[in-house]
Coordinates of C-alpha atoms and ligand atoms in Angstrom, one line a residue:
M1 CA -20.9 -59.6 -50.7
L2 CA -21.1 -63.3 -50.8
V3 CA -17.8 -65.2 -50.7
E4 CA -18.4 -68.6 -52.4
K5 CA -16.0 -71.6 -51.8
N6 CA -15.1 -74.4 -54.2
V7 CA -17.2 -73.2 -57.1
P8 CA -17.4 -75.4 -60.2
L9 CA -16.1 -73.5 -63.2
Q10 CA -17.2 -75.9 -66.0
S11 CA -20.1 -73.8 -67.1
F12 CA -18.0 -70.6 -66.7
N13 CA -15.4 -71.5 -69.4
S14 CA -16.2 -72.0 -73.0
F15 CA -13.9 -75.1 -73.4
G16 CA -16.1 -76.7 -70.7
I17 CA -13.0 -77.8 -68.7
V18 CA -13.7 -79.1 -65.2
A19 CA -12.0 -77.0 -62.5
K20 CA -13.0 -75.2 -59.3
A21 CA -12.5 -71.7 -58.0
L22 CA -11.3 -72.1 -54.4
T23 CA -12.8 -68.7 -53.6
L24 CA -15.2 -66.7 -55.8
V25 CA -17.0 -63.4 -55.5
R26 CA -19.5 -62.1 -58.0
V27 CA -19.0 -58.4 -58.8
G28 CA -22.2 -56.7 -59.8
S29 CA -21.3 -53.2 -58.8
H30 CA -18.6 -50.9 -57.4
A31 CA -19.9 -51.7 -53.9
D32 CA -18.9 -55.3 -54.4
I33 CA -15.4 -54.3 -55.2
A34 CA -15.3 -52.0 -52.2
A35 CA -16.5 -54.8 -50.0
V36 CA -13.7 -57.1 -51.3
L37 CA -11.1 -54.5 -50.5
Q38 CA -12.5 -53.9 -47.0
D39 CA -11.8 -57.5 -46.1
T40 CA -8.1 -57.8 -45.1
A41 CA -7.6 -61.4 -46.4
L42 CA -9.5 -60.8 -49.7
R43 CA -7.7 -57.5 -50.2
A44 CA -4.3 -59.2 -49.9
A45 CA -5.2 -62.2 -52.1
P46 CA -3.9 -62.5 -55.7
K47 CA -6.9 -62.0 -58.0
F48 CA -8.1 -63.5 -61.2
I49 CA -10.8 -61.7 -63.2
L50 CA -13.3 -63.9 -65.0
G51 CA -15.5 -62.5 -67.7
G52 CA -17.3 -64.9 -70.1
G53 CA -14.5 -67.5 -69.8
S54 CA -14.2 -67.7 -73.6
N55 CA -10.5 -67.0 -73.9
I56 CA -9.0 -69.1 -71.1
V57 CA -7.6 -72.6 -70.6
L58 CA -7.9 -73.9 -67.0
T59 CA -5.1 -76.2 -66.2
G60 CA -6.2 -76.9 -62.6
D61 CA -8.2 -75.4 -59.7
V62 CA -7.9 -71.6 -59.6
K63 CA -6.2 -70.5 -56.4
P64 CA -6.3 -66.7 -56.7
L65 CA -9.6 -65.1 -55.7
V66 CA -11.9 -65.2 -58.7
L67 CA -13.8 -62.0 -59.3
K68 CA -16.6 -62.9 -61.7
V69 CA -17.7 -59.7 -63.4
E70 CA -21.5 -59.3 -63.6
I71 CA -21.8 -55.6 -64.0
M72 CA -24.8 -55.0 -66.4
G73 CA -26.4 -52.1 -68.3
R74 CA -26.2 -50.7 -71.8
Q75 CA -27.2 -47.2 -72.9
L76 CA -26.5 -44.3 -75.3
V77 CA -24.6 -41.9 -73.0
S78 CA -23.9 -39.0 -75.4
E79 CA -23.5 -38.0 -79.0
N80 CA -21.5 -35.5 -81.0
A81 CA -21.5 -34.4 -84.6
K82 CA -19.5 -37.5 -85.6
S83 CA -20.5 -40.3 -83.3
W84 CA -22.9 -42.0 -80.9
I85 CA -21.3 -42.9 -77.6
V86 CA -22.7 -46.2 -76.3
E87 CA -21.7 -47.5 -72.8
A88 CA -22.1 -51.1 -71.6
G89 CA -21.4 -52.8 -68.3
A90 CA -18.4 -55.2 -68.4
G91 CA -20.6 -58.2 -67.6
E92 CA -22.9 -57.8 -70.6
N93 CA -22.7 -60.5 -73.3
W94 CA -20.8 -59.0 -76.3
H95 CA -22.9 -60.4 -79.1
D96 CA -26.1 -59.2 -77.3
L97 CA -24.6 -55.7 -77.2
V98 CA -23.7 -55.8 -80.9
T99 CA -27.3 -56.9 -81.7
W100 CA -28.8 -54.2 -79.4
T101 CA -26.7 -51.4 -81.0
L102 CA -27.9 -52.4 -84.5
Q103 CA -31.5 -52.7 -83.4
N104 CA -31.3 -49.2 -82.0
G105 CA -29.7 -47.6 -85.1
Y106 CA -26.1 -47.3 -84.0
P107 CA -24.0 -49.2 -86.6
G108 CA -20.3 -50.0 -86.4
L109 CA -19.9 -53.2 -84.5
E110 CA -21.5 -55.5 -87.1
N111 CA -18.2 -57.1 -88.2
L112 CA -17.6 -58.1 -84.6
A113 CA -20.9 -60.1 -84.3
L114 CA -21.0 -63.5 -82.7
I115 CA -17.6 -63.2 -81.0
P116 CA -18.1 -65.1 -77.7
G117 CA -17.5 -63.4 -74.3
T118 CA -18.4 -60.4 -72.3
V119 CA -18.0 -56.7 -72.9
G120 CA -15.3 -56.3 -70.3
A121 CA -13.0 -58.8 -72.0
T122 CA -13.2 -57.1 -75.4
P123 CA -10.6 -54.4 -74.7
V124 CA -8.3 -56.8 -72.9
Q125 CA -7.5 -58.7 -76.1
N126 CA -8.6 -56.0 -78.5
I127 CA -10.9 -58.4 -80.3
G128 CA -11.0 -58.3 -84.1
A129 CA -12.7 -59.9 -87.0
Y130 CA -13.3 -59.2 -90.7
G131 CA -11.3 -56.0 -90.9
V132 CA -12.5 -54.3 -87.7
E133 CA -10.7 -54.3 -84.4
L134 CA -12.2 -53.1 -81.1
Q135 CA -9.8 -50.2 -81.0
D136 CA -11.4 -48.8 -84.2
R137 CA -14.7 -48.4 -82.2
F138 CA -13.4 -47.8 -78.7
E139 CA -14.0 -44.5 -76.9
S140 CA -12.8 -45.1 -73.3
L141 CA -13.3 -47.4 -70.3
E142 CA -13.8 -47.3 -66.6
A143 CA -11.8 -49.5 -64.3
V144 CA -11.1 -49.9 -60.6
D145 CA -7.6 -50.3 -59.1
L146 CA -7.8 -53.5 -57.1
T147 CA -5.2 -52.2 -54.6
S148 CA -6.5 -48.7 -53.8
G149 CA -10.2 -49.1 -54.8
Q150 CA -9.9 -45.9 -56.9
S151 CA -11.8 -45.7 -60.2
F152 CA -10.1 -44.4 -63.3
T153 CA -10.8 -43.8 -67.0
L154 CA -8.5 -44.9 -69.8
N155 CA -8.6 -43.7 -73.4
A156 CA -7.4 -45.8 -76.4
A157 CA -3.8 -44.6 -76.2
Q158 CA -3.6 -45.5 -72.5
C159 CA -4.9 -49.0 -73.2
A160 CA -1.9 -49.5 -75.5
F161 CA -3.9 -51.7 -78.0
G162 CA -2.0 -54.1 -80.2
Y163 CA -2.9 -57.2 -82.2
R164 CA -5.0 -59.2 -79.7
D165 CA -3.2 -57.2 -77.0
S166 CA -3.5 -54.3 -74.5
V167 CA -2.2 -53.1 -71.2
F168 CA -4.6 -55.5 -69.5
K169 CA -2.7 -58.5 -70.8
H170 CA 0.7 -57.5 -69.3
S171 CA 1.9 -57.9 -65.8
S172 CA 2.9 -55.0 -63.5
K173 CA 5.8 -57.0 -62.1
A174 CA 9.3 -56.0 -63.1
S175 CA 10.6 -58.0 -66.0
R176 CA 13.7 -60.2 -65.9
T177 CA 15.8 -57.2 -67.0
G178 CA 14.6 -55.4 -64.0
A179 CA 12.6 -52.8 -66.0
P180 CA 9.3 -52.0 -64.3
G181 CA 6.3 -53.6 -66.0
F182 CA 3.6 -51.2 -67.3
G183 CA 0.8 -53.8 -67.3
L184 CA -2.6 -53.9 -65.4
A185 CA -3.2 -57.6 -65.6
S186 CA -5.0 -58.7 -62.3
K187 CA -4.3 -55.1 -61.0
A188 CA -7.4 -53.4 -62.4
L189 CA -10.9 -54.6 -63.1
I190 CA -12.8 -53.1 -66.1
T191 CA -16.3 -52.0 -65.0
R192 CA -17.7 -50.2 -68.1
V193 CA -16.7 -49.7 -71.7
R194 CA -17.7 -46.9 -74.0
F195 CA -17.9 -47.3 -77.8
S196 CA -17.8 -44.5 -80.4
L197 CA -20.1 -45.5 -83.3
P198 CA -19.8 -43.4 -86.5
K199 CA -22.8 -41.4 -87.7
A200 CA -21.2 -41.3 -91.2
W201 CA -21.2 -45.1 -91.3
K202 CA -19.3 -46.9 -94.0
P203 CA -19.3 -50.7 -94.5
V204 CA -16.0 -52.5 -93.9
L205 CA -15.9 -55.1 -96.7
G206 CA -12.8 -56.3 -98.6
Y207 CA -12.6 -59.7 -96.9
A208 CA -12.9 -62.7 -99.1
D209 CA -15.8 -64.3 -97.1
I210 CA -17.8 -61.1 -97.3
E211 CA -17.1 -60.5 -101.0
K212 CA -18.4 -64.0 -101.6
K213 CA -21.6 -63.1 -99.9
M214 CA -21.9 -59.9 -102.0
L215 CA -21.5 -61.9 -105.2
Q216 CA -23.9 -64.6 -104.2
S217 CA -26.6 -62.2 -103.0
K218 CA -25.9 -59.6 -105.7
I219 CA -26.1 -56.9 -102.9
N220 CA -23.2 -54.5 -103.5
A221 CA -24.2 -51.8 -101.0
P222 CA -25.1 -53.8 -97.9
D223 CA -26.4 -51.9 -94.8
A224 CA -25.0 -52.7 -91.3
L225 CA -27.8 -55.2 -90.5
Q226 CA -27.1 -57.1 -93.7
I227 CA -23.3 -57.3 -92.9
Y228 CA -24.2 -58.5 -89.4
E229 CA -26.3 -61.3 -90.8
W230 CA -23.5 -62.3 -93.3
I231 CA -20.9 -62.3 -90.5
C232 CA -23.2 -64.5 -88.3
D233 CA -23.6 -66.9 -91.3
I234 CA -19.9 -67.0 -92.0
R235 CA -18.9 -67.6 -88.4
R236 CA -21.6 -70.3 -87.9
A237 CA -20.4 -72.1 -91.0
K238 CA -16.8 -72.5 -89.9
L239 CA -16.4 -71.8 -86.2
P240 CA -17.8 -74.3 -83.7
D241 CA -20.5 -72.9 -81.4
P242 CA -19.0 -73.2 -77.9
K243 CA -22.5 -74.1 -76.5
V244 CA -22.3 -77.3 -78.7
I245 CA -18.5 -78.0 -79.0
G246 CA -16.3 -76.4 -76.3
N247 CA -13.6 -74.1 -77.6
A248 CA -11.8 -70.8 -77.0
G249 CA -11.9 -69.3 -80.6
S250 CA -8.6 -68.9 -82.4
F251 CA -6.0 -70.8 -80.3
F252 CA -2.9 -69.1 -81.8
K253 CA -2.2 -65.6 -83.0
N254 CA -1.4 -65.1 -86.7
P255 CA 2.4 -64.7 -86.8
T256 CA 4.2 -61.9 -88.4
V257 CA 7.4 -62.5 -90.4
S258 CA 9.9 -60.4 -92.4
P259 CA 9.4 -60.2 -96.2
E260 CA 12.6 -62.3 -96.6
Q261 CA 11.3 -65.1 -94.3
C262 CA 8.0 -65.1 -96.2
A263 CA 9.7 -65.3 -99.6
D264 CA 11.7 -68.2 -98.3
I265 CA 8.6 -70.0 -97.3
I266 CA 6.8 -69.2 -100.6
Q267 CA 9.6 -70.9 -102.5
R268 CA 8.9 -74.1 -100.7
D269 CA 5.1 -73.6 -100.2
P270 CA 3.7 -71.3 -102.9
K271 CA 0.2 -71.6 -101.6
I272 CA 0.8 -70.1 -98.1
V273 CA -1.8 -67.6 -97.1
H274 CA -0.2 -64.3 -96.3
Y275 CA -1.1 -60.6 -96.1
R276 CA 1.4 -57.7 -96.5
L277 CA 1.1 -55.2 -93.7
A278 CA 1.6 -51.4 -93.9
D279 CA 5.0 -51.5 -92.1
G280 CA 6.4 -53.9 -94.7
S281 CA 6.2 -57.1 -92.6
V282 CA 4.0 -60.0 -93.6
K283 CA 1.2 -61.7 -91.6
L284 CA 0.7 -65.4 -92.1
A285 CA -2.5 -67.3 -91.5
A286 CA -1.7 -69.6 -88.6
G287 CA -4.8 -71.8 -89.5
W288 CA -3.2 -72.5 -92.9
L289 CA 0.2 -73.4 -91.3
I290 CA -1.5 -75.8 -88.9
D291 CA -3.6 -77.2 -91.7
A292 CA -0.6 -77.7 -93.9
C293 CA 1.1 -79.8 -91.1
G294 CA -1.9 -82.1 -91.4
W295 CA -3.6 -81.3 -88.0
K296 CA -7.1 -80.5 -89.2
G297 CA -9.5 -83.0 -87.5
K298 CA -6.8 -84.7 -85.4
S299 CA -7.0 -85.3 -81.7
V300 CA -4.9 -85.9 -78.6
G301 CA -7.0 -87.4 -75.9
N302 CA -10.2 -85.3 -75.8
A303 CA -8.5 -82.3 -77.3
G304 CA -9.1 -81.9 -81.0
V305 CA -8.3 -79.6 -83.9
H306 CA -11.6 -78.4 -85.4
D307 CA -12.3 -80.0 -88.8
K308 CA -13.4 -76.8 -90.5
Q309 CA -10.8 -74.3 -89.1
A310 CA -7.5 -75.6 -87.9
L311 CA -6.9 -72.5 -85.8
V312 CA -9.5 -73.6 -83.3
L313 CA -8.9 -76.3 -80.7
V314 CA -12.0 -78.1 -79.4
N315 CA -13.3 -80.2 -76.5
R316 CA -14.2 -83.6 -78.1
G317 CA -15.4 -85.1 -74.9
G318 CA -18.4 -82.9 -74.4
A319 CA -19.8 -82.1 -71.0
S320 CA -19.8 -85.7 -69.7
N321 CA -16.1 -86.6 -70.4
P322 CA -14.6 -83.1 -70.9
V323 CA -11.1 -82.3 -72.2
T324 CA -8.6 -81.3 -69.5
G325 CA -6.4 -78.2 -69.7
G326 CA -3.4 -80.5 -69.8
E327 CA -4.7 -82.3 -72.9
V328 CA -5.3 -78.9 -74.6
M329 CA -1.8 -77.7 -73.8
T330 CA -0.3 -81.0 -74.9
L331 CA -2.0 -80.7 -78.3
A332 CA -1.0 -77.1 -78.5
K333 CA 2.6 -78.0 -77.9
A334 CA 2.6 -80.7 -80.5
I335 CA 1.2 -78.3 -83.0
Q336 CA 3.8 -75.6 -82.1
I337 CA 6.6 -78.2 -82.6
S338 CA 5.4 -79.4 -86.0
V339 CA 4.8 -75.8 -87.3
Y340 CA 8.3 -74.9 -86.0
E341 CA 9.9 -77.9 -87.6
R342 CA 8.3 -77.4 -91.0
F343 CA 8.2 -73.6 -91.3
G344 CA 10.6 -72.3 -88.6
I345 CA 7.8 -70.2 -87.0
R346 CA 6.9 -70.1 -83.4
L347 CA 3.1 -69.9 -82.9
E348 CA 2.0 -68.0 -79.8
P349 CA -1.1 -69.1 -78.0
E350 CA -3.9 -66.5 -77.9
P351 CA -6.0 -67.6 -74.8
V352 CA -4.8 -66.9 -71.3
V353 CA -3.5 -70.2 -69.7
V354 CA -4.6 -70.3 -66.0
Ligands
EPU401 N1 -7.0 -71.5 -93.5 C1 -6.7 -72.7 -94.0 N2 -7.0 -73.8 -93.2 C2 -7.6 -73.7 -92.0 C3 -7.9 -72.4 -91.5 C4 -7.6 -71.3 -92.3 O1 -6.2 -72.9 -95.1 O2 -7.8 -74.7 -91.3 C5 -6.8 -70.3 -94.4 C6 -8.2 -69.8 -94.9 O3 -8.6 -70.4 -96.0 C7 -7.9 -68.3 -95.1 C8 -6.8 -68.0 -94.0 O4 -6.3 -69.2 -93.6 O5 -7.3 -68.1 -96.4 C9 -7.3 -67.2 -92.9 O6 -8.4 -67.9 -92.3 P1 -9.7 -67.0 -91.7 O7 -10.2 -66.1 -92.7 O8 -10.6 -68.1 -91.1 O9 -9.1 -66.1 -90.5 P2 -8.0 -66.4 -89.4 O10 -6.8 -65.6 -89.7 O11 -7.8 -67.9 -89.2 C10 -8.7 -64.4 -87.9 C11 -9.0 -64.2 -86.4 C12 -10.4 -64.7 -86.1 C13 -11.4 -63.9 -87.0 C14 -11.0 -64.1 -88.5 C15 -11.9 -63.3 -89.4 C16 -6.9 -64.4 -85.3 C17 -6.0 -65.2 -84.4 N3 -8.0 -64.9 -85.6 O12 -8.7 -65.8 -88.1 O13 -10.7 -64.3 -84.7 O14 -12.7 -64.3 -86.7 O15 -9.7 -63.7 -88.7 O16 -11.5 -62.0 -89.3 O17 -6.5 -63.3 -85.6 C18 -10.5 -65.2 -82.5 O18 -9.6 -64.4 -82.3 O19 -10.9 -66.0 -81.6 C19 -11.1 -65.3 -83.9 C20 -12.0 -66.2 -84.2

């Protein structure tokens, strides 16, 4: 185990924010975790788990011990009548895994193509796009308890998946009410994830952007590879490539409101983009709300609102004069205030603020 000090994190976060990890250990295997836990000082230190850094905002140097997950490997581990079970190391690049599964004839992840980040981060926020969420393709995961060093397996129910949410986003500390927390944030490190990919594959279409592609190409029964290519095209057309313009994907979650609240907003803003959910509530497009408040293309310092998708905040200073976490959070606050003032809705940030 190598303990690195004052490690620059600019290339380890997709915003390209400058910050240092005061102490960092690269975790390539269980043995590395065991070595960390054998060291008295490292064992006691608070920990921060870093994957691809594509869903974080760094607001200063990171004082907790940074565990940079670099566990690799991807393979078909088993199959049953219904599914192929594919397993990948938490440090694998997500999009490369999606591409590999399709090349090897295991469809099912195509709608989740080109989402930045690593495999280990995908269950943490239950990534989702174009009608598919990770939980729809999830089989189980392996993790290590960072206190005891014990490995354990979690199935989907134990991960408590929600919209961009899971047990890994919640603290284990008692809440203000004194009730014990159920979360595993910073308590457990995901080492491997297994996906259940359906043998009786059916395309997930029914999204306006995909339907447009079907009409344009006149292909009405696309295969998984075709959908993968469309999703890559759609994302490239409206989402900034973090290698070119730093960003952390959608910066806010799409808020849910009651039907009454939605009807009230429709009266004032008939064009509001909204989707009725099975439980009767209504999901609103946060990008539309931000756009309607006039934020698209605007900047605060080097933090900007992407000009093709208002839900994405970007680093306008590039690598040479990068945005700071403070600028990103100032812009985010200003957006939250104007959306609240106009629509009475509180937007909740999606990335983890460190
Ligand atoms: N819209 C605007 N103006 C904008 C942005 C969006 O009017 O500036 C409208 C669009 O025209 C559309 C609606 O808002 O009618 C929704 O936009 P879009 O289809 O782009 O999806 P989204 O709700 O903004 C969500 C996910 C994305 C995912 C897409 C596609 C969240 C927070 N975001 O975005 O996920 O790729 O759907 O499924 O749920 C991510 O989480 O990082 C992410 C990129």
